[in-house]
Amino acid sequence: MLKKWTKHKQERLKDKLFIAMLILPAGFLLCFAIFIPIVKSIYYSFFDYSLLRISEKSFTGLANYFDAIKDGDFFTSLKVTLIYVFVVVVIEFVIGIILALLLNRNFKGRKIIRSVVLIPWIVPTIVVALLWMWIFQADYGVLNYIFVKLGVLSENKKWVSEPDLALSAVMIAALWRQLPFMATMLLAGMQGIPTSMLEAAKIDGAGRVQLFFRIILPFMKKVINTVTLVAIIENFKMFPMFWIMTGGGPMDRTTTLAILSYRTSFVELNLGKGAAIGVMWLMLLVVISVLYNKLFSDKESEGMN
Amino acid sequence: MEKSIDKRSEKIISIIALILIMGFLILPFYWMISTAFKDNSVIFRLPPEWFPLKPTLDNFRKLFSEPFFLVYYKNSIIVSMGATVVSMVAAMFAGYAFSRFKFKFKNQFLMLILSTQMFPVISLLIALYGMYSKYNLLNTRLGLVIATTTASLPFCIIMIKGFFDEIPISLEEAGKIDGASRFGILFRIIFPLSKPGLLAVGMYTFLLAWDDLLYALTLVTKDEIRTLPTGISIRYLGELAYDWSSVMTVSVVATVPILVLFLFLQKYMIAGLTAGAVKG
């Protein structure tokens, strides 16, 4: 009895050791390159810390935060970021769900089309940026040519360098790359709806529109929550598209938080202020995610009642 | 009668909608490829040449004769492959632990791992830069491998955990009775069964590492360590007049490795991503 018990204990100890060994590689990497840096970065945000004198740091309390807010840069770039994220994610979701509905129909060659749809998603972001810069090119770009020929535009536009158009230009490029992924995920969620449920609704006389709003959308709520939240977070972080296409210009009209914090930290070399911007950004994102998840779960309980 | 007209018009509308969306997704891709095969004298012509009348390989020849380009390409391949291998191993181990064992704070750990996705990369870089310079990882491919691995690792762990969850535990118990060790069970029983999941994880990491601009831009300043995205951005941007056929050529060449991988592995990739996103 006792022997059995000690053996059992020994096995459990071995289990623990095994678990530790399994988690060690990933744990080490994540600590080294993510958890320790984020803690350090939060710590730096309270110091006057510059890349020019990396060994000298002096505690300045909230000075970096006040500095970032006082500039006004923080709020302008926050506004640009929020507009960019909101517009891209909403359009992406609407077109994505339309595309998913279309691809969910029975037609010849739908398998091939479903793969072809994914192509933009595997094109590297920097290539997407370059490709759209070529399409948007002011004098020889194909978009201006077509739009002027069709009479949509009266003259060539400098898409990427005109203050009022630059952000839309980046949005279109981002949308092009991200739409395939969104549509594919939504399609996967749609395919998880039991056909019996759809059949039953049809027998009850539900029309197409009713079927979509009463059955399909509610059923896909969890998928929609996940993929749109992923899209929000990814777009909040978007850096390459802006850096390559506009660099934050013209006149800071496309300076997002990602561009602002990069510029502050690695161009102006003010690491403390850059860190402070990062901390405010992180807090904002945490609040947004919590509220977003709450929004979805509240609706669920309403539906249950 | 009315109903059949309704159905027909619905069909026509959906075909038109599908063509419009597909056109938006495919035509730019076509434009990139066709520009790469055009001579520079042709691409500035209006109306544009919709189809390259005299396709030329000159742009590709020029590109592959540039020594710096080959260096960037090689670096990108090394870094992406390195990140892929490391994250496959690390994610397999960690995912297995999270799928099969109960331990304290397991769910909290998972939440913490997922929450890393929210961290602004630049915040990490501010501290990582100093750490890298302390450990001599600046301007090294190893440094880039570590950085890009950790960027993809959180989602990889969640993704592969999903795959492990699907493998019946009875298979392992059979192995235990046969006296296989814990690592023996993992490598001989679980590993072969989770190949689709591992491929999905690998492809996802490769894609992310190949795409990385931000880490490479900050952690590498030496030309011989640069990867494609930073290399391209430094060589081809910033001049007033772009050599668009060259830019599109390097774009095509930068896309090809992923396109090839995707053609072979898309089945696993889509299964892995949908499992991760739909369940998680």
Coordinates of C-alpha atoms in Angstrom, one line a residue:
Chain A
M1 CA 0.0 0.0 0.0
L2 CA 2.7 2.4 1.1
K3 CA 4.9 1.3 -1.8
K4 CA 2.1 1.9 -4.3
W5 CA 1.5 5.3 -2.8
T6 CA 5.2 6.4 -3.0
K7 CA 5.3 5.1 -6.6
H8 CA 2.2 7.2 -7.4
K9 CA 3.9 10.2 -5.8
Q10 CA 7.1 9.5 -7.8
E11 CA 5.0 9.4 -11.1
R12 CA 3.5 12.7 -10.2
L13 CA 6.8 14.3 -9.7
K14 CA 8.0 12.9 -13.0
D15 CA 4.9 14.3 -14.6
K16 CA 5.7 17.7 -13.1
L17 CA 9.2 17.6 -14.4
F18 CA 8.0 16.5 -17.8
I19 CA 5.6 19.4 -18.0
A20 CA 8.3 21.8 -16.9
M21 CA 10.6 20.5 -19.6
L22 CA 7.8 20.8 -22.2
I23 CA 7.0 24.4 -21.4
L24 CA 10.6 25.5 -20.9
P25 CA 11.6 26.3 -24.6
A26 CA 8.5 28.3 -25.3
G27 CA 8.5 29.8 -21.9
F28 CA 12.1 30.9 -22.2
L29 CA 11.6 32.5 -25.6
L30 CA 8.4 34.3 -24.6
C31 CA 10.0 35.6 -21.4
F32 CA 13.1 36.7 -23.2
A33 CA 11.6 38.5 -26.1
I34 CA 8.1 39.5 -24.9
F35 CA 7.5 39.5 -21.2
I36 CA 10.8 40.9 -19.9
P37 CA 10.9 43.6 -22.7
I38 CA 7.3 44.7 -22.0
V39 CA 7.9 45.0 -18.3
K40 CA 11.2 46.9 -18.9
S41 CA 9.5 49.1 -21.5
I42 CA 6.8 50.1 -18.9
Y43 CA 9.6 50.8 -16.4
Y44 CA 11.5 53.0 -19.0
S45 CA 8.4 55.1 -19.6
F46 CA 9.0 56.7 -16.2
F47 CA 12.6 57.7 -17.1
D48 CA 14.4 60.2 -19.3
Y49 CA 16.0 57.6 -21.5
S50 CA 17.5 58.3 -24.9
L51 CA 19.2 56.0 -27.4
L52 CA 22.0 58.7 -27.6
R53 CA 23.0 58.0 -24.0
I54 CA 21.8 54.5 -23.3
S55 CA 23.7 54.1 -20.0
E56 CA 22.2 57.2 -18.3
K57 CA 18.6 57.1 -17.2
S58 CA 17.0 59.5 -14.8
F59 CA 13.7 59.1 -13.2
T60 CA 11.2 61.7 -14.3
G61 CA 7.9 60.3 -13.1
L62 CA 5.0 61.0 -15.5
A63 CA 6.9 63.6 -17.5
N64 CA 7.1 61.4 -20.6
Y65 CA 3.3 60.9 -20.5
F66 CA 2.6 64.6 -20.1
D67 CA 5.1 65.3 -22.8
A68 CA 3.4 62.9 -25.3
I69 CA 0.0 64.3 -24.5
K70 CA 1.0 67.9 -24.5
D71 CA 2.4 67.6 -28.0
G72 CA -0.9 66.8 -29.4
D73 CA 0.8 64.2 -31.6
F74 CA -0.6 61.5 -29.4
F75 CA -4.2 62.4 -29.9
T76 CA -3.9 63.2 -33.6
S77 CA -2.3 59.8 -34.2
L78 CA -4.8 58.1 -32.0
K79 CA -7.5 59.6 -34.1
V80 CA -5.9 58.5 -37.3
T81 CA -5.4 55.0 -35.8
L82 CA -9.0 54.7 -34.7
I83 CA -10.4 55.9 -38.0
Y84 CA -8.1 53.5 -39.9
V85 CA -9.0 50.5 -37.7
F86 CA -12.7 51.2 -37.6
V87 CA -13.1 51.7 -41.4
V88 CA -10.9 48.8 -42.4
V89 CA -12.4 46.3 -40.0
V90 CA -16.0 47.3 -40.8
I91 CA -15.6 47.2 -44.6
E92 CA -13.5 44.0 -44.3
F93 CA -16.3 42.4 -42.3
V94 CA -19.1 43.4 -44.5
I95 CA -17.4 42.5 -47.8
G96 CA -16.0 39.4 -46.0
I97 CA -19.3 38.1 -45.0
I98 CA -20.8 38.8 -48.5
L99 CA -17.9 36.9 -50.0
A100 CA -18.3 34.0 -47.5
L101 CA -22.0 33.8 -48.4
L102 CA -21.2 33.7 -52.1
L103 CA -18.5 31.1 -51.6
N104 CA -20.8 29.0 -49.5
R105 CA -23.2 28.5 -52.4
N106 CA -23.0 25.4 -54.6
F107 CA -21.3 26.1 -57.9
K108 CA -18.8 24.5 -60.2
G109 CA -15.2 25.3 -59.4
R110 CA -15.9 26.7 -55.9
K111 CA -13.0 24.8 -54.5
I112 CA -10.5 26.5 -56.9
I113 CA -12.1 29.9 -56.3
R114 CA -11.8 29.5 -52.5
S115 CA -8.1 28.9 -52.9
V116 CA -7.6 31.7 -55.5
V117 CA -9.4 34.1 -53.1
L118 CA -6.6 33.6 -50.5
I119 CA -3.8 34.7 -52.8
P120 CA -3.6 38.4 -51.7
W121 CA -3.2 37.1 -48.1
I122 CA 0.1 35.3 -48.8
V123 CA 1.6 38.3 -50.5
P124 CA 4.1 39.9 -48.1
T125 CA 2.9 43.2 -46.7
I126 CA 5.8 45.2 -48.1
V127 CA 5.0 43.8 -51.5
V128 CA 1.3 44.7 -51.1
A129 CA 2.4 48.3 -50.2
L130 CA 4.7 48.5 -53.3
L131 CA 2.1 47.0 -55.6
W132 CA -0.6 49.5 -54.6
M133 CA 1.9 52.4 -54.8
W134 CA 2.4 51.4 -58.4
I135 CA -1.4 51.1 -59.0
F136 CA -1.9 54.5 -57.3
Q137 CA 1.0 56.1 -59.1
A138 CA 0.0 59.6 -60.1
D139 CA 1.1 59.8 -63.8
Y140 CA 1.3 56.3 -65.1
G141 CA -0.7 54.4 -62.5
V142 CA -3.4 52.2 -63.8
L143 CA -6.1 53.4 -61.4
N144 CA -5.9 57.0 -62.4
Y145 CA -6.0 56.0 -66.1
I146 CA -9.1 53.9 -65.6
F147 CA -10.9 56.4 -63.4
V148 CA -10.2 59.3 -65.8
K149 CA -11.3 57.2 -68.8
L150 CA -14.5 56.2 -67.0
G151 CA -15.1 59.8 -66.0
V152 CA -15.0 59.0 -62.3
L153 CA -12.2 61.5 -61.9
S154 CA -11.7 64.6 -64.0
E155 CA -7.9 64.6 -63.5
N156 CA -5.1 62.4 -62.2
K157 CA -4.9 62.2 -58.4
K158 CA -1.8 61.8 -56.3
W159 CA -3.4 59.1 -54.2
V160 CA -0.5 58.5 -51.8
S161 CA 0.7 62.0 -51.3
E162 CA -2.5 64.0 -51.2
P163 CA -3.5 64.7 -47.6
D164 CA -7.1 63.9 -48.1
L165 CA -6.5 60.7 -50.0
A166 CA -3.4 59.1 -48.4
L167 CA -5.2 57.4 -45.6
S168 CA -7.9 55.9 -48.0
A169 CA -5.1 54.6 -50.2
V170 CA -3.5 52.8 -47.3
M171 CA -6.9 51.4 -46.3
I172 CA -7.5 50.0 -49.7
A173 CA -4.2 48.2 -49.8
A174 CA -4.7 46.9 -46.3
L175 CA -8.2 45.8 -47.2
W176 CA -6.9 43.9 -50.2
R177 CA -4.5 41.9 -48.2
Q178 CA -6.8 41.2 -45.2
L179 CA -10.1 40.5 -46.9
P180 CA -9.2 36.9 -48.0
F181 CA -8.4 35.8 -44.5
M182 CA -11.5 37.4 -43.0
A183 CA -13.7 35.8 -45.7
T184 CA -12.1 32.4 -45.3
M185 CA -12.5 32.4 -41.5
L186 CA -16.2 33.5 -41.8
L187 CA -16.8 30.8 -44.4
A188 CA -15.4 28.2 -42.0
G189 CA -17.7 29.5 -39.3
M190 CA -20.6 29.4 -41.7
Q191 CA -20.0 25.9 -42.6
G192 CA -20.3 24.9 -39.0
I193 CA -24.0 25.8 -39.0
P194 CA -26.0 22.5 -38.9
T195 CA -27.9 22.2 -42.2
S196 CA -30.9 20.8 -40.2
M197 CA -31.2 24.2 -38.5
L198 CA -31.3 26.0 -41.9
E199 CA -33.7 23.5 -43.3
A200 CA -36.0 23.9 -40.3
A201 CA -36.0 27.7 -40.7
K202 CA -36.8 27.4 -44.4
I203 CA -39.7 25.2 -43.6
D204 CA -41.0 27.7 -41.2
G205 CA -41.0 30.1 -44.1
A206 CA -38.0 32.3 -43.3
G207 CA -36.8 34.3 -46.3
R208 CA -33.2 34.8 -47.3
V209 CA -32.8 38.0 -45.3
Q210 CA -34.5 36.5 -42.2
L211 CA -32.4 33.4 -42.5
F212 CA -29.2 35.5 -42.5
F213 CA -30.1 37.8 -39.6
R214 CA -31.9 35.3 -37.4
I215 CA -30.0 32.1 -37.9
I216 CA -26.6 32.6 -39.7
L217 CA -25.4 35.7 -37.9
P218 CA -26.3 34.7 -34.4
F219 CA -24.9 31.2 -34.9
M220 CA -21.6 32.7 -36.1
K221 CA -21.3 35.1 -33.2
K222 CA -18.3 33.5 -31.6
V223 CA -16.4 33.3 -34.9
I224 CA -17.3 36.9 -35.7
N225 CA -16.1 38.0 -32.3
T226 CA -12.8 36.3 -32.6
V227 CA -11.9 37.2 -36.2
T228 CA -13.0 40.8 -35.9
L229 CA -11.0 41.2 -32.6
V230 CA -8.0 39.7 -34.3
A231 CA -8.5 42.2 -37.2
I232 CA -8.8 45.1 -34.7
I233 CA -5.6 44.2 -32.9
E234 CA -3.6 43.5 -36.1
N235 CA -4.6 46.8 -37.7
F236 CA -3.9 48.7 -34.5
K237 CA -0.3 47.3 -34.8
M238 CA -0.1 47.9 -38.6
F239 CA 3.3 49.4 -39.4
P240 CA 4.8 48.2 -42.7
M241 CA 1.9 49.4 -44.9
F242 CA 2.2 53.0 -43.5
W243 CA 5.9 53.0 -43.3
I244 CA 6.4 52.0 -47.0
M245 CA 3.4 53.8 -48.6
T246 CA 3.4 57.1 -46.8
G247 CA 5.9 57.1 -43.9
G248 CA 3.2 58.8 -41.9
G249 CA 2.8 61.7 -44.2
P250 CA 1.6 63.9 -45.9
M251 CA 1.4 66.3 -43.0
D252 CA 1.1 63.5 -40.5
R253 CA -2.3 62.6 -42.0
T254 CA -1.4 58.9 -41.9
T255 CA 0.7 59.0 -38.7
T256 CA -0.7 56.2 -36.6
L257 CA 0.3 55.2 -33.1
A258 CA 2.6 52.6 -34.5
I259 CA 4.4 55.2 -36.7
L260 CA 4.4 57.8 -34.0
S261 CA 6.0 55.4 -31.4
Y262 CA 8.5 54.1 -33.9
R263 CA 9.5 57.7 -35.0
T264 CA 9.7 58.9 -31.4
S265 CA 11.8 55.9 -30.3
F266 CA 14.0 55.2 -33.2
V267 CA 14.2 58.3 -35.3
E268 CA 14.1 61.0 -32.5
L269 CA 15.8 58.4 -30.3
N270 CA 13.6 59.4 -27.3
L271 CA 13.0 55.9 -25.9
G272 CA 11.3 57.1 -22.7
K273 CA 8.7 59.0 -24.5
G274 CA 8.2 56.2 -27.1
A275 CA 7.7 53.8 -24.2
A276 CA 5.1 56.1 -22.6
I277 CA 3.2 56.1 -25.9
G278 CA 3.4 52.3 -26.0
V279 CA 2.0 52.0 -22.5
M280 CA -1.0 54.3 -23.2
W281 CA -1.6 52.4 -26.4
L282 CA -1.5 49.0 -24.6
M283 CA -3.9 50.2 -21.9
L284 CA -6.2 51.5 -24.6
L285 CA -6.1 48.1 -26.4
V286 CA -6.8 46.2 -23.3
V287 CA -9.9 48.4 -22.6
I288 CA -11.1 48.0 -26.1
S289 CA -10.7 44.2 -26.1
V290 CA -12.5 43.8 -22.8
L291 CA -15.4 46.1 -23.9
Y292 CA -15.6 44.4 -27.2
N293 CA -15.8 40.9 -25.7
K294 CA -18.4 42.2 -23.2
L295 CA -20.4 43.6 -26.0
F296 CA -20.6 40.2 -27.6
S297 CA -21.3 38.3 -24.4
D298 CA -24.1 40.6 -23.3
K299 CA -25.9 40.1 -26.6
E300 CA -25.6 36.4 -26.0
S301 CA -27.3 36.5 -22.6
E302 CA -30.0 38.7 -24.2
G303 CA -30.6 36.1 -26.8
M304 CA -30.9 33.4 -24.2
N305 CA -33.7 35.1 -22.3
Chain B
M1 CA -43.4 32.2 -62.0
E2 CA -42.6 35.2 -59.8
K3 CA -40.5 33.0 -57.6
S4 CA -38.4 31.7 -60.5
I5 CA -37.6 35.2 -61.7
D6 CA -36.7 36.0 -58.2
K7 CA -34.3 33.1 -58.0
R8 CA -32.8 33.9 -61.4
S9 CA -32.1 37.5 -60.5
E10 CA -30.7 36.5 -57.2
K11 CA -28.3 34.2 -59.1
I12 CA -27.3 36.9 -61.5
I13 CA -26.7 39.4 -58.7
S14 CA -24.5 36.9 -56.8
I15 CA -22.5 36.1 -59.9
I16 CA -21.9 39.8 -60.5
A17 CA -20.9 40.4 -56.9
L18 CA -18.5 37.4 -57.0
I19 CA -16.9 38.7 -60.2
L20 CA -16.5 42.2 -58.7
I21 CA -14.9 41.0 -55.5
M22 CA -12.7 38.5 -57.3
G23 CA -11.6 41.2 -59.7
F24 CA -10.6 43.4 -56.8
L25 CA -8.6 40.5 -55.3
I26 CA -7.0 39.1 -58.5
L27 CA -6.4 42.0 -60.9
P28 CA -3.8 43.8 -58.7
F29 CA -1.9 40.5 -58.4
Y30 CA -2.0 40.1 -62.2
W31 CA -0.8 43.7 -62.6
M32 CA 2.2 43.0 -60.4
I33 CA 3.2 39.9 -62.4
S34 CA 2.6 41.5 -65.8
T35 CA 4.6 44.6 -64.9
A36 CA 7.6 42.4 -63.9
F37 CA 7.7 41.1 -67.5
K38 CA 7.6 44.5 -69.2
D39 CA 10.4 46.6 -70.3
N40 CA 10.8 50.0 -68.5
S41 CA 10.0 51.8 -71.8
V42 CA 6.7 50.1 -72.0
I43 CA 5.4 50.6 -68.5
F44 CA 5.3 54.4 -68.8
R45 CA 3.0 54.1 -71.9
L46 CA -0.6 55.3 -71.8
P47 CA -2.9 53.5 -72.3
P48 CA -1.1 50.8 -70.4
E49 CA -0.3 47.6 -72.1
W50 CA -2.9 45.3 -70.5
F51 CA -1.0 42.2 -71.5
P52 CA 2.8 42.3 -72.0
L53 CA 3.1 42.1 -75.8
K54 CA 6.9 41.6 -75.7
P55 CA 7.4 39.8 -72.4
T56 CA 11.0 40.1 -71.3
L57 CA 13.1 38.4 -68.6
D58 CA 15.6 41.2 -68.4
N59 CA 14.3 42.5 -65.1
F60 CA 14.8 39.1 -63.6
R61 CA 18.3 38.8 -65.0
K62 CA 19.2 42.2 -63.7
L63 CA 17.8 41.4 -60.3
F64 CA 19.6 38.1 -59.9
S65 CA 22.9 39.7 -61.0
E66 CA 22.7 42.1 -58.0
P67 CA 24.9 40.7 -55.3
F68 CA 23.0 42.5 -52.5
F69 CA 19.7 41.0 -53.6
L70 CA 21.0 37.5 -53.3
V71 CA 22.3 38.3 -49.8
Y72 CA 18.9 39.6 -48.7
Y73 CA 17.2 36.6 -50.2
K74 CA 19.5 34.1 -48.5
N75 CA 19.1 35.9 -45.1
S76 CA 15.3 35.9 -45.5
I77 CA 15.3 32.2 -46.1
I78 CA 17.7 31.4 -43.3
V79 CA 15.8 33.5 -40.8
S80 CA 12.3 32.3 -41.8
M81 CA 13.4 28.6 -41.8
G82 CA 15.1 29.0 -38.5
A83 CA 12.0 30.6 -37.0
T84 CA 9.8 27.9 -38.5
V85 CA 11.9 25.1 -37.0
V86 CA 12.2 26.7 -33.5
S87 CA 8.6 27.6 -33.3
M88 CA 7.4 24.1 -34.5
V89 CA 9.5 22.4 -31.7
A90 CA 8.6 25.0 -29.0
A91 CA 4.9 25.1 -29.9
M92 CA 4.7 21.3 -30.1
F93 CA 6.1 20.8 -26.6
A94 CA 4.1 23.6 -25.0
G95 CA 0.9 22.8 -26.8
Y96 CA 1.2 19.2 -25.7
A97 CA 1.7 20.2 -22.1
F98 CA -1.4 22.5 -22.3
S99 CA -3.5 19.9 -24.0
R100 CA -2.7 16.8 -21.9
F101 CA -1.8 17.9 -18.4
K102 CA -3.6 19.7 -15.6
F103 CA -1.5 22.1 -13.7
K104 CA -1.9 25.2 -11.5
F105 CA -2.7 28.5 -13.3
K106 CA -2.9 26.6 -16.7
N107 CA -5.8 28.8 -18.0
Q108 CA -4.1 31.9 -16.6
F109 CA -0.9 31.0 -18.5
L110 CA -2.9 30.5 -21.7
M111 CA -4.6 33.8 -21.3
L112 CA -1.2 35.5 -20.7
I113 CA 0.2 33.9 -23.8
L114 CA -2.7 35.0 -25.9
S115 CA -2.6 38.6 -24.4
T116 CA 0.9 39.0 -25.8
Q117 CA -0.7 39.6 -29.2
M118 CA -1.9 42.9 -27.9
F119 CA 1.5 44.2 -27.0
P120 CA 2.7 47.0 -29.3
V121 CA 5.8 45.6 -31.0
I122 CA 7.6 48.9 -30.7
S123 CA 7.2 48.9 -26.9
L124 CA 9.0 45.5 -27.0
L125 CA 11.6 46.8 -29.3
I126 CA 12.5 49.7 -27.0
A127 CA 13.7 47.3 -24.4
L128 CA 14.7 44.5 -26.7
Y129 CA 17.2 46.8 -28.4
G130 CA 19.1 47.3 -25.2
M131 CA 19.0 43.6 -24.3
Y132 CA 20.1 42.6 -27.7
S133 CA 23.1 44.9 -27.6
K134 CA 24.0 43.5 -24.2
Y135 CA 23.9 39.9 -25.4
N136 CA 25.5 40.7 -28.8
L137 CA 22.4 39.8 -30.7
L138 CA 22.1 43.0 -32.7
N139 CA 23.0 42.5 -36.3
T140 CA 22.7 38.7 -36.1
R141 CA 20.4 36.3 -37.9
L142 CA 19.9 34.4 -34.6
G143 CA 18.5 37.6 -33.0
L144 CA 16.0 37.9 -35.9
V145 CA 15.1 34.2 -35.5
I146 CA 14.3 34.7 -31.8
A147 CA 12.3 37.8 -32.4
T148 CA 10.2 36.5 -35.2
T149 CA 9.7 33.1 -33.5
T150 CA 8.2 34.8 -30.4
A151 CA 5.9 36.9 -32.6
S152 CA 4.3 33.7 -34.0
L153 CA 4.7 31.4 -31.0
P154 CA 1.6 32.4 -29.0
F155 CA -0.9 31.7 -31.8
C156 CA 1.1 28.5 -32.7
I157 CA 0.7 27.1 -29.2
I158 CA -3.0 27.7 -29.3
M159 CA -3.3 26.2 -32.8
I160 CA -1.4 23.0 -32.0
K161 CA -3.1 22.6 -28.7
G162 CA -6.3 22.4 -30.7
F163 CA -4.9 19.6 -32.8
F164 CA -3.7 17.6 -29.7
D165 CA -7.1 18.0 -28.1
E166 CA -8.5 16.0 -31.0
I167 CA -6.2 13.1 -30.6
P168 CA -7.8 10.4 -28.3
I169 CA -6.0 10.0 -25.1
S170 CA -6.5 6.2 -25.2
L171 CA -3.8 6.0 -27.8
E172 CA -1.3 7.3 -25.3
E173 CA -2.5 5.0 -22.6
A174 CA -1.8 2.0 -24.9
G175 CA 1.7 3.3 -25.3
K176 CA 2.1 3.7 -21.5
I177 CA 1.1 0.1 -20.9
D178 CA 3.7 -0.9 -23.5
G179 CA 6.2 0.8 -21.3
A180 CA 7.0 3.8 -23.5
S181 CA 8.6 6.8 -21.7
R182 CA 6.8 10.2 -21.7
F183 CA 9.0 11.5 -24.5
G184 CA 8.7 8.2 -26.3
I185 CA 4.9 8.7 -26.3
L186 CA 5.2 12.2 -27.5
F187 CA 7.6 11.5 -30.4
R188 CA 6.4 8.1 -31.5
I189 CA 2.7 8.3 -31.0
I190 CA 1.6 11.9 -30.9
F191 CA 4.1 13.5 -33.2
P192 CA 3.2 11.4 -36.3
L193 CA -0.5 12.0 -35.7
S194 CA -0.2 15.8 -35.4
K195 CA 1.7 16.4 -38.6
P196 CA -1.1 18.4 -40.2
G197 CA -1.1 20.7 -37.1
L198 CA 2.7 21.0 -37.2
L199 CA 2.7 21.9 -40.9
A200 CA 0.0 24.6 -40.2
V201 CA 2.2 26.0 -37.4
G202 CA 5.3 25.9 -39.6
M203 CA 3.6 27.6 -42.5
Y204 CA 2.1 30.3 -40.3
T205 CA 5.5 31.1 -38.7
F206 CA 7.2 31.1 -42.1
L207 CA 4.7 33.5 -43.4
L208 CA 5.0 35.8 -40.4
A209 CA 8.8 35.7 -40.4
W210 CA 9.1 36.3 -44.1
D211 CA 6.7 39.3 -43.7
D212 CA 8.6 40.9 -40.8
L213 CA 9.8 44.5 -41.4
L214 CA 9.8 46.1 -38.0
Y215 CA 12.2 43.7 -36.1
A216 CA 14.6 43.7 -39.0
L217 CA 14.4 47.4 -39.4
T218 CA 15.4 48.1 -35.8
L219 CA 17.6 45.1 -34.8
V220 CA 19.7 45.0 -38.0
T221 CA 21.8 47.8 -39.5
K222 CA 24.4 45.8 -41.4
D223 CA 23.7 45.3 -45.0
E224 CA 25.0 41.7 -45.1
I225 CA 22.4 40.7 -42.4
R226 CA 19.4 42.4 -43.9
T227 CA 16.4 40.4 -45.0
L228 CA 14.2 41.1 -48.1
P229 CA 11.6 43.5 -46.6
T230 CA 14.2 45.9 -45.1
G231 CA 16.5 45.4 -48.1
I232 CA 13.8 46.2 -50.6
S233 CA 12.7 49.2 -48.5
I234 CA 16.2 50.6 -48.4
R235 CA 17.2 49.9 -52.0
Y236 CA 14.0 50.7 -53.8
L237 CA 12.3 53.4 -51.8
G238 CA 13.2 57.0 -51.2
E239 CA 14.2 57.8 -54.8
L240 CA 11.9 60.2 -56.5
A241 CA 11.6 58.2 -59.7
Y242 CA 10.8 54.6 -59.1
D243 CA 12.0 51.9 -61.4
W244 CA 8.6 50.2 -61.3
S245 CA 9.4 47.2 -63.4
S246 CA 12.3 46.4 -61.1
V247 CA 10.2 47.0 -58.0
M248 CA 7.5 44.7 -59.3
T249 CA 10.1 42.1 -60.3
V250 CA 11.6 42.0 -56.8
S251 CA 8.0 41.9 -55.5
V252 CA 7.2 38.8 -57.6
V253 CA 10.4 37.1 -56.5
A254 CA 9.7 37.9 -52.9
T255 CA 6.3 36.3 -53.2
V256 CA 7.2 33.1 -55.0
P257 CA 8.6 31.1 -52.0
I258 CA 5.4 31.6 -50.0
L259 CA 3.2 31.0 -53.0
V260 CA 5.0 27.6 -53.5
L261 CA 4.6 26.7 -49.9
F262 CA 1.0 27.7 -50.0
L263 CA 0.2 25.6 -53.0
F264 CA 1.5 22.6 -51.3
L265 CA 0.3 23.2 -47.8
Q266 CA -2.9 25.3 -48.1
K267 CA -5.1 22.4 -46.9
Y268 CA -3.3 22.1 -43.6
M269 CA -2.9 25.9 -43.3
I270 CA -6.6 26.6 -43.6
A271 CA -7.5 23.7 -41.3
G272 CA -5.1 24.9 -38.7
L273 CA -6.1 28.6 -38.9
T274 CA -9.8 27.9 -38.8
A275 CA -9.4 25.4 -35.9
G276 CA -7.4 28.1 -34.1
A277 CA -9.7 31.0 -34.8
V278 CA -13.1 29.3 -34.7
K279 CA -12.4 27.4 -31.5
G280 CA -10.2 29.9 -29.8

